Coordinates of C-alpha atoms in Angstrom, one line a residue:
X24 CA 106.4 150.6 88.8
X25 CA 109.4 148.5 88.4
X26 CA 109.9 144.9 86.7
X27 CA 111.6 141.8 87.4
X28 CA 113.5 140.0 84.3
X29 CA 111.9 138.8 81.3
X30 CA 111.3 135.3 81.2
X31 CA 109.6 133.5 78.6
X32 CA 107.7 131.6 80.8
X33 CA 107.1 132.0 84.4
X34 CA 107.3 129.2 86.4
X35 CA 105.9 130.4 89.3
X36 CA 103.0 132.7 88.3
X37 CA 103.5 136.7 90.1
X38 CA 100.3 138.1 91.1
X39 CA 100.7 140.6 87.8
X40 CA 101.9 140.3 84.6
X41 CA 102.4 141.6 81.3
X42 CA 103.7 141.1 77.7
X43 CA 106.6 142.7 76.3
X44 CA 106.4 144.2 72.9
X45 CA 107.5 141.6 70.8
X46 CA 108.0 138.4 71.7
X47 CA 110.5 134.8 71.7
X48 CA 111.2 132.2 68.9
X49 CA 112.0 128.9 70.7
X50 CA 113.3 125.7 69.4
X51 CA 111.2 123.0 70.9
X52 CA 112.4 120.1 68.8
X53 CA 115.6 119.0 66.7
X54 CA 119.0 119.5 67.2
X55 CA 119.2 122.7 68.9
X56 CA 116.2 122.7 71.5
X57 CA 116.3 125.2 74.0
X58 CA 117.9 127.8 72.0
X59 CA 115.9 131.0 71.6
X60 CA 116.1 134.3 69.8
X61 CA 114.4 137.9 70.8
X62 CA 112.4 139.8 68.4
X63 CA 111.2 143.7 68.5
X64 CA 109.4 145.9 65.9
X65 CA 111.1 146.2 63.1
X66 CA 113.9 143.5 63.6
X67 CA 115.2 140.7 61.3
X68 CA 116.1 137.8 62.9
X69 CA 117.4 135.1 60.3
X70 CA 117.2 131.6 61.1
X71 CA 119.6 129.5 59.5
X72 CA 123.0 127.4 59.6
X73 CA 125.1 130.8 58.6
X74 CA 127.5 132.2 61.6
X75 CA 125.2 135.5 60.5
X76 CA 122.2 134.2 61.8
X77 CA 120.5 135.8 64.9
X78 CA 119.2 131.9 65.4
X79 CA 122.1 130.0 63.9
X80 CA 120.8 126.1 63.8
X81 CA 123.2 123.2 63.4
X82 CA 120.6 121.3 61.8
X83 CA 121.9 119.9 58.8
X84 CA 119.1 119.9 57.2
X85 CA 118.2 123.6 57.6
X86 CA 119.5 125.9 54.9
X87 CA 122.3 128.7 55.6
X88 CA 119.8 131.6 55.3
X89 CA 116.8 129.5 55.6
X90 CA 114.2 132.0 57.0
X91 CA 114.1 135.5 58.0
X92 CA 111.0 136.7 60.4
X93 CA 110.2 140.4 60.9
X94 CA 108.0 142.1 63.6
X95 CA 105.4 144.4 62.4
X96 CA 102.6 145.6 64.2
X97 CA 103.3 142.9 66.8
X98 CA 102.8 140.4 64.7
X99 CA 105.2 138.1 63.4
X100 CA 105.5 137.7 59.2
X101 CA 107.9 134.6 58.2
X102 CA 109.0 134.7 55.0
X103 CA 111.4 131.8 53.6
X104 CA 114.6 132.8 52.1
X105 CA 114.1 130.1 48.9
X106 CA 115.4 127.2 51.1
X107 CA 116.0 123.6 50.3
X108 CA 113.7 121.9 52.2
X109 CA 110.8 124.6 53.2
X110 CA 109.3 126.0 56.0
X111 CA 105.9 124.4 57.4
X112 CA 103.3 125.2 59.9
X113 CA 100.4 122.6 60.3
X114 CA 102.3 120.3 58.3
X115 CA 102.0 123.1 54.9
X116 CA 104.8 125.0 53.3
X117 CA 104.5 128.3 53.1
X118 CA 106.8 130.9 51.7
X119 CA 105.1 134.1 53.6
X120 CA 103.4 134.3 56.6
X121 CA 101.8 136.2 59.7
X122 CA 101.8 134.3 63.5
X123 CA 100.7 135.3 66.4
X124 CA 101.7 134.0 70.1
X125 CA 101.2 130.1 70.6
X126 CA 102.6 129.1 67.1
X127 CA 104.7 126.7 66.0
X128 CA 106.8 126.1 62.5
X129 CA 109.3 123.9 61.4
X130 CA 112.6 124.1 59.3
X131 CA 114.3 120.7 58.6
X132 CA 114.0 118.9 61.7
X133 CA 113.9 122.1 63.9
X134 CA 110.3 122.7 65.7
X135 CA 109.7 126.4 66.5
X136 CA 107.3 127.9 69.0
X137 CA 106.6 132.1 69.0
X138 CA 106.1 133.0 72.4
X139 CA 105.6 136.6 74.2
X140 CA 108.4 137.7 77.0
X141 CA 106.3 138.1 80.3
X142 CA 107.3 140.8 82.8
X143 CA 106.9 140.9 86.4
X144 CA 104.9 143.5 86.8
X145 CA 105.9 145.0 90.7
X146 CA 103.6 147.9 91.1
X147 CA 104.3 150.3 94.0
X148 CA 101.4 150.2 96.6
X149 CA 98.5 152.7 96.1
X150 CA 98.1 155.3 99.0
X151 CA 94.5 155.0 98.3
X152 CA 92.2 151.9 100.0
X153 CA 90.2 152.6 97.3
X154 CA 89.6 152.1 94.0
X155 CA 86.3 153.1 93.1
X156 CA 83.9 150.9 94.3
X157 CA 86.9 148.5 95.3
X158 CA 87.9 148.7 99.0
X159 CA 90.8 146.9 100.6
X160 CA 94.1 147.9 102.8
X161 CA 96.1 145.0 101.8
X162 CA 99.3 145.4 100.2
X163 CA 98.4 143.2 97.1
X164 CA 94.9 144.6 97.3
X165 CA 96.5 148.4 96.9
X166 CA 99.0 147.0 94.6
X167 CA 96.4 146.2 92.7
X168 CA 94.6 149.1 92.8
X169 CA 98.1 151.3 91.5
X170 CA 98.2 148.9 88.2
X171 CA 94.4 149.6 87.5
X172 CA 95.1 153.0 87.7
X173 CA 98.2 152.8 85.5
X174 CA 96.4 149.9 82.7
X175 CA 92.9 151.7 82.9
X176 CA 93.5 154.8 80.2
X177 CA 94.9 152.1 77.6
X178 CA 93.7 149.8 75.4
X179 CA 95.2 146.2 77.0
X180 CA 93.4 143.1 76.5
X181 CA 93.4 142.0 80.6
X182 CA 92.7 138.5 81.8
X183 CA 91.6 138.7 86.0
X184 CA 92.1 135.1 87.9
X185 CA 91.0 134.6 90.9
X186 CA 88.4 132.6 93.3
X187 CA 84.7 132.8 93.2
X188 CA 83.6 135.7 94.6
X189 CA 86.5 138.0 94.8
X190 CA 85.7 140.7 92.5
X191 CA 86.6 140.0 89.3
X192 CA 83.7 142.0 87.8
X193 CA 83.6 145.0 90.0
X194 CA 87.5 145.1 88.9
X195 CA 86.8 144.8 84.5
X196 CA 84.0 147.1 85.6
X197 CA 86.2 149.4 87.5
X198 CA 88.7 149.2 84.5
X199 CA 86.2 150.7 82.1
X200 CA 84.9 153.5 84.7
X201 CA 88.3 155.0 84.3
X202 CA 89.6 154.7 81.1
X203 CA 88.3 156.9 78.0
X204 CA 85.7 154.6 77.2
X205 CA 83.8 155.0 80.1
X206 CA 80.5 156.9 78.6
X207 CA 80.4 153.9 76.3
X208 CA 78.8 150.4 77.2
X209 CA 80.2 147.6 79.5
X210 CA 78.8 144.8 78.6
X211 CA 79.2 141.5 80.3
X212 CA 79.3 138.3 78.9
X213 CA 78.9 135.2 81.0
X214 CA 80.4 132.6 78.6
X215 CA 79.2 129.3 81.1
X216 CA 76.1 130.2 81.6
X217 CA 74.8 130.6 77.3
X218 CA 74.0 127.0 75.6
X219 CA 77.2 126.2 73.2
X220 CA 75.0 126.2 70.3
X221 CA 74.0 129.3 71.1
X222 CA 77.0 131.0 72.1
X223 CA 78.4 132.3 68.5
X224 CA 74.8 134.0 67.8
X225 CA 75.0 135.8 71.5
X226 CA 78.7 136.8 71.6
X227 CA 78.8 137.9 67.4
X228 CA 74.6 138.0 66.4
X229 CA 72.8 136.6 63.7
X230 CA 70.9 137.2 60.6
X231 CA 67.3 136.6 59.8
X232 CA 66.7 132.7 59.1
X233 CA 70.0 131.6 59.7
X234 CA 69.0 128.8 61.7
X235 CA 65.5 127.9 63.5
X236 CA 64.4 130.3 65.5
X237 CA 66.3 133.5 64.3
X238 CA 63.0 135.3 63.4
X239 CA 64.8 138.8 63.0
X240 CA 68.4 140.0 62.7
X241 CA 70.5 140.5 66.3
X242 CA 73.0 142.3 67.3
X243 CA 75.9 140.2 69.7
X244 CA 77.3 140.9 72.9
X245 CA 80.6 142.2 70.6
X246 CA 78.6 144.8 68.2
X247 CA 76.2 145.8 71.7
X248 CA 79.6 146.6 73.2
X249 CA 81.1 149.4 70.4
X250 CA 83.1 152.4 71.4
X251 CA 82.8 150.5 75.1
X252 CA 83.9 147.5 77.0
X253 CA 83.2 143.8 76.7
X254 CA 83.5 141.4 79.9
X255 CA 83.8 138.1 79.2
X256 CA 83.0 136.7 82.4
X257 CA 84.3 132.5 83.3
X258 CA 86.3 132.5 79.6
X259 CA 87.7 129.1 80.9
X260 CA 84.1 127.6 80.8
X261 CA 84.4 128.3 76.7
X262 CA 84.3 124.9 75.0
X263 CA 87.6 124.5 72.8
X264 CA 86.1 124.1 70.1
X265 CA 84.0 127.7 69.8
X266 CA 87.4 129.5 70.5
X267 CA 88.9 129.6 67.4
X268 CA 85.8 132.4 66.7
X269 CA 86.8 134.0 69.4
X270 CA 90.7 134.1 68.2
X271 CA 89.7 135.3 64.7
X272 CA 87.7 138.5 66.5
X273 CA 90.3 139.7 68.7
X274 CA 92.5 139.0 65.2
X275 CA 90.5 140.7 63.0
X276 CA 88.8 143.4 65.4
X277 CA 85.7 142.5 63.4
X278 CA 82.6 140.3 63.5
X279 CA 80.8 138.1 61.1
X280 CA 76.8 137.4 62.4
X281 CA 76.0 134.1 62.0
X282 CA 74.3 133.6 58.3
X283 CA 76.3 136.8 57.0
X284 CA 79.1 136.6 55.0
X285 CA 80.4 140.5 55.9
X286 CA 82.5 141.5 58.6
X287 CA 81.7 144.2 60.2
X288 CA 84.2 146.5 62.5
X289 CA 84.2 146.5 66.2
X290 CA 85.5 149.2 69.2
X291 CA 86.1 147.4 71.7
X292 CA 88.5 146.9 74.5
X293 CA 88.2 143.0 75.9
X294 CA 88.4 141.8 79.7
X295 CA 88.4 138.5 80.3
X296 CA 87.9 136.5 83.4
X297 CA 88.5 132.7 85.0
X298 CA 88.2 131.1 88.3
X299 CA 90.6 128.2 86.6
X300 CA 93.9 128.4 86.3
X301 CA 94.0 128.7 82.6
X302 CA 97.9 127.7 82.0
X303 CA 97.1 123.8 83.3
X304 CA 94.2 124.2 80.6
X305 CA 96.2 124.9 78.5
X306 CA 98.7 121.8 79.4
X307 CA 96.0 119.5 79.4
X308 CA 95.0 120.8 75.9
X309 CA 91.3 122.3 77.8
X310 CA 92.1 126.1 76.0
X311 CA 93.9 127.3 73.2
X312 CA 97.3 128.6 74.1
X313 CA 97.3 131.2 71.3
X314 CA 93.8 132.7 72.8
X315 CA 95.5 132.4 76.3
X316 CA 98.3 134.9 75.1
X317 CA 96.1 137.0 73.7
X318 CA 94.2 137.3 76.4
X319 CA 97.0 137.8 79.0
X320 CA 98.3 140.7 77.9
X321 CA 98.5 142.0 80.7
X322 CA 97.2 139.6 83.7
X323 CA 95.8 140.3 86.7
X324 CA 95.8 138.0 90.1
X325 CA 92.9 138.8 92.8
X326 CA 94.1 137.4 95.9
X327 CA 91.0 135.5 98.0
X328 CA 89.8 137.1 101.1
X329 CA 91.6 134.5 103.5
X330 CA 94.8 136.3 102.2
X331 CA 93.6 139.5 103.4
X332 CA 92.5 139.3 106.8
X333 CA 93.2 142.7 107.9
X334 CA 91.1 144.2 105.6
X335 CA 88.0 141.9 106.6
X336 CA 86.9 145.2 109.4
X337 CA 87.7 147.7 106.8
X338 CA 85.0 145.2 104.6
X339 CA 82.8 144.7 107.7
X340 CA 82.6 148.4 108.3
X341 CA 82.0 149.2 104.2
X342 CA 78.9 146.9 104.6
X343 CA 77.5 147.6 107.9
X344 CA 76.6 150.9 106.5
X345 CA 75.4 150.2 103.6
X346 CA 72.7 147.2 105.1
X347 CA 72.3 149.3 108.1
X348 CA 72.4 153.4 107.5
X349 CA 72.3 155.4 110.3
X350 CA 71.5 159.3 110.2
X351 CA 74.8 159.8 109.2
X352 CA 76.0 159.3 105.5
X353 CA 79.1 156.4 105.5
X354 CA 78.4 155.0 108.8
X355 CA 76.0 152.5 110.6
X356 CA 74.1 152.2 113.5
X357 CA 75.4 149.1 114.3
X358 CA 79.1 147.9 116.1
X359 CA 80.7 144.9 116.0
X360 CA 82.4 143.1 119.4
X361 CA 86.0 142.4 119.0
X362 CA 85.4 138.8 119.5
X363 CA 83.1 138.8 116.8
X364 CA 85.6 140.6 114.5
X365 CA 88.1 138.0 115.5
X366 CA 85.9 135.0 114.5
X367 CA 85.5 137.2 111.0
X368 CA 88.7 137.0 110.3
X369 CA 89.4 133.4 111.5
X370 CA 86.7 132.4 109.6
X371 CA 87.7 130.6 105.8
X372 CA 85.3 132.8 103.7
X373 CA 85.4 130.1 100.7
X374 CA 83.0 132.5 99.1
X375 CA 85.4 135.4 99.7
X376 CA 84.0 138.8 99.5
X377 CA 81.1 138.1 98.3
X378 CA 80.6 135.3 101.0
X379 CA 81.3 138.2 103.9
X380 CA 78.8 140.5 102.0
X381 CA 75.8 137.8 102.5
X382 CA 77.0 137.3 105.7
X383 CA 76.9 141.1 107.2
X384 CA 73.8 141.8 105.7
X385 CA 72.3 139.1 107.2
X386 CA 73.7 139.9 110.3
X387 CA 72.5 143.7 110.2
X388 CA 68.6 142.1 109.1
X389 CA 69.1 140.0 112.4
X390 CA 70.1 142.4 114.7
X391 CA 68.6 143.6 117.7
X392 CA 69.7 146.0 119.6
X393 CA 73.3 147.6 118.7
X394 CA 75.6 145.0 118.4
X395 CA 75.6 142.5 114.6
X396 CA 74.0 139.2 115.2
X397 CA 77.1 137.4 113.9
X398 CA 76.1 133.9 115.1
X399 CA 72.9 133.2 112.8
X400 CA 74.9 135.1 110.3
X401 CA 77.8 132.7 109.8
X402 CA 75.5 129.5 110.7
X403 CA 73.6 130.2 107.3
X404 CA 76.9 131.1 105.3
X405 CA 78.8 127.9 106.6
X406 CA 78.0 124.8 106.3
X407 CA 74.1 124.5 107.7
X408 CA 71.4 125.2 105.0
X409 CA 68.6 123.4 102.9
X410 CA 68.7 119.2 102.1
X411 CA 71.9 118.4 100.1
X412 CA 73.7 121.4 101.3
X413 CA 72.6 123.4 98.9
X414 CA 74.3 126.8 99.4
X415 CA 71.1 129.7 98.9
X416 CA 73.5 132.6 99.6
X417 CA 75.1 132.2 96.7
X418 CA 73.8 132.9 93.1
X419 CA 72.1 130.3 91.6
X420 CA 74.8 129.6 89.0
X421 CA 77.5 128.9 91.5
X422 CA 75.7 127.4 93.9
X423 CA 74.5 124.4 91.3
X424 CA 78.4 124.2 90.9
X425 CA 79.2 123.7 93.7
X426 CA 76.6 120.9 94.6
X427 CA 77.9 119.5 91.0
X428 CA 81.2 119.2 92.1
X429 CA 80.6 117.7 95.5
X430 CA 78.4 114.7 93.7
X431 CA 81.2 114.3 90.6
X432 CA 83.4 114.2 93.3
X433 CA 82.2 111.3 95.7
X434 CA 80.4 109.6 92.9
X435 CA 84.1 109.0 91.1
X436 CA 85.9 108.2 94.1
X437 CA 83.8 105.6 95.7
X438 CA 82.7 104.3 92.2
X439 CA 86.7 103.6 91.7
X440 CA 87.4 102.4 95.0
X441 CA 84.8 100.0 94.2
X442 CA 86.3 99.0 91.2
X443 CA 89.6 98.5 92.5
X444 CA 90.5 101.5 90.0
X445 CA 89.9 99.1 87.1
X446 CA 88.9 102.5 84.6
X447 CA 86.4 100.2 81.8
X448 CA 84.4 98.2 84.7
X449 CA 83.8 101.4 86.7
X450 CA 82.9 103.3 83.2
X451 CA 80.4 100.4 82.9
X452 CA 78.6 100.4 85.8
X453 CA 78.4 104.1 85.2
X454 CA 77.6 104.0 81.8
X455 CA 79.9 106.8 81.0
X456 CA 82.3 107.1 78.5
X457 CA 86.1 106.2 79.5
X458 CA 87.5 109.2 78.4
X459 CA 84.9 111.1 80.2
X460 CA 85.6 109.2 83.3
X461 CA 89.3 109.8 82.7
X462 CA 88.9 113.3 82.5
X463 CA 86.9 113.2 85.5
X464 CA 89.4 111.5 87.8
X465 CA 92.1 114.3 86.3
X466 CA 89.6 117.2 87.3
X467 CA 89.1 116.6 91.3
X468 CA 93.0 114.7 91.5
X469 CA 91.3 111.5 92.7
X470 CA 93.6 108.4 93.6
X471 CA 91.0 106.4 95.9
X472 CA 94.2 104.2 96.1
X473 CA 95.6 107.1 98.6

């Protein structure tokens, strides 16, 4: 496995990453923006107007040894060095304490940001086109596969992105299979799909009486998951709101039910997953960028099936024999016409793998004779289906998205076409707020104007 350099943040986002020990302090603000300072456990680094300084500031206002940080455990402890003027963070002094990635501080007029050093991960291709229930030829694909098998034994936090329908959880799942913890449970969490006033008592539990309806204590998704894995499937859909909880258990390594007031310790090892792309959430102020980083410790890009055309027969072939079996074990019954394999692989697949799963099982139910009835197959994965274009091969949670989306989407761009993009009449006739209509027109990129 080799890496690139260390940047503290990448521009253009690698397919893997992976956080350095240690981390970046940044100046963000004041006099000497842009200047930064490297940290590793058990390093000083002083910050201060001294030449001795490993972050010398020319901010007057800053003291000669103003602060000193030290890493331990990888976390950052401040501690200020008596100086004039202070050290702050969320606008109180402090004169010791411990940050994590995603924090900011100030000395005099010098703003500070703690940030982790991301490295390229370049992983060497696997020789394998497997990876346990995984299958794929591609050279990301088997790319991938060499970094599971490298990240699997340890203990990383991992964040998957990627496109509906590529795998995410067969890959947190494969994760789990082969590391140490894989006679323990793997639990998946599906953090868009529970109400948000539900979603602390279902991800940490709940005592007796603490609210209406809690007729008996519950265990959480975290405590269900002990000496295992968690999942925690679509972290982008999270409101921002209920992640500080979330923060304080990856922290802490310990849960509170709602209506305790104990903590009790937790095993777990914690994969996250998102079809968003989580660092514009965190620009547009959508997620929490100290959560992000913990999350991305090391990060993981799926790439979507139209990427990977040559392994679409490798994928057809996987599936023919498991929707039609012949005598012999691995194989089907069944053969595909070249011209038919072509139009697989000139097809889109929006839906990705799981979209060319539907579609060759369908195709193996249709069949008659020895050939896969490919044409009905990819009619009922495309565009043709039930009133509204509801999309039945597809679970029932994505395909309401989907048909979501497409309304928001041509709702707000003919309502502001209409409206000339005047934003308060078009929220008006809508009877939606303006900053919900705002964030609206952000979401889909809509400009009727273009």
């Amino acid at each position: 496995m080799s890496r690139g350099d260390k940047t503290q943040l990448l521009d253009d986002l690698p397919a893997f990453s992976r956080q350095a020990q240690g981390g970046a302090f940044l100046a963000i603000a004041g006099p000497d923006r842009g200047d930064s300072a490297s940290i590793r456990e058990g390093q000083e680094v002083y910050f201060g107007s001294s030449p001795d300084c490993q972050m010398r500031l020319t901010d007057k206002t800053v003291s000669r040894r103003h602060l000193k940080a030290v890493l331990q455990n990888n976390k950052a402890i401040l501690i200020d060095q008596g100086s004039t003027n202070g050290t702050f963070i969320h606008g109180s002094r402090f004169k010791e304490i411990s940050i994590g990635h995603g924090a900011e501080f100030k000395l005099g007029r010098t703003v500070i940001k703690y940030l982790p050093e991301e490295e390229i991960v370049e992983p060497e291709p696997s020789p394998d086109q497997n990876f346990g229930q995984l299958i794929g030829g591609d050279t990301k694909v088997r790319q991938l596969f060499k970094l599971m098998s490298d990240i699997a034994p340890t203990q990383a936090t991992c964040l998957i992105e990627g496109e509906t329908g590529t795998g995410k959880e067969l890959i947190a799942e494969e994760l789990h299979n082969h590391s140490d913890r894989k006679n323990g449970p793997f639990v998946v969490f599906d953090c868009g799909s529970v109400p948000r006033e539900l979603i602390e008592s279902a991800l940490f539990g709940h005592m007796k009486g603490s609210f209406t309806g809690a007729v008996s204590d519950r265990k959480g998704a975290f405590a269900e998951a002990h000496g295992g894995t968690i999942f925690l499937d679509e972290i982008g859909e999270m409101a921002i709101d209920l992640q500080p909880s979330l923060l304080r258990v990856l922290d802490k390594r310990a849960i509170r039910r709602v209506g305790s007031n104990t903590y009790e310790n937790i095993d777990v090892r914690v994969v996250a997953a998102t079809n968003r792309d989580l660092r514009a959430e965190v620009q547009e102020k959508n997620f929490r960028e100290d959560l992000y980083y913990r999350l991305a410790v090391i990060r993981l890009s799926v790439p979507p099936l139209r990427e990977r055309g040559n392994d679409i027969p490798v994928l057809v072939n996987h599936f023919m024999a498991r929707f039609a079996p012949s005598s012999t074990p691995g194989q089907s019954r069944l053969r595909v016409t070249p011209e038919d394999m072509q139009t697989l692989q000139r097809h889109g697949w929006p839906g990705n793998v799981r979209e060319l799963r539907n579609a060759v099982e369908r195709a193996c139910l249709l069949a008659n004779g020895d050939y896969l009835s490919l044409d009905d197959a990819l009619l009922q994965s495309g565009d043709a289906g039930p009133a509204m274009g509801v999309r039945t091969d597809l679970p029932f949670k994505e395909a309401k998205g989907q048909l979501v989306e497409m309304f928001e989407r041509e709702y707000i761009e003919d309502l502001m076409t209409r409206h000339s993009m005047n934003l308060s009449a078009a929220a008006r006739e809508a009877q939606i707020d303006r900053k919900h209509l705002r964030e609206l027109i952000r979401k889909y990129d809509l400009d009727p104007r273009k």
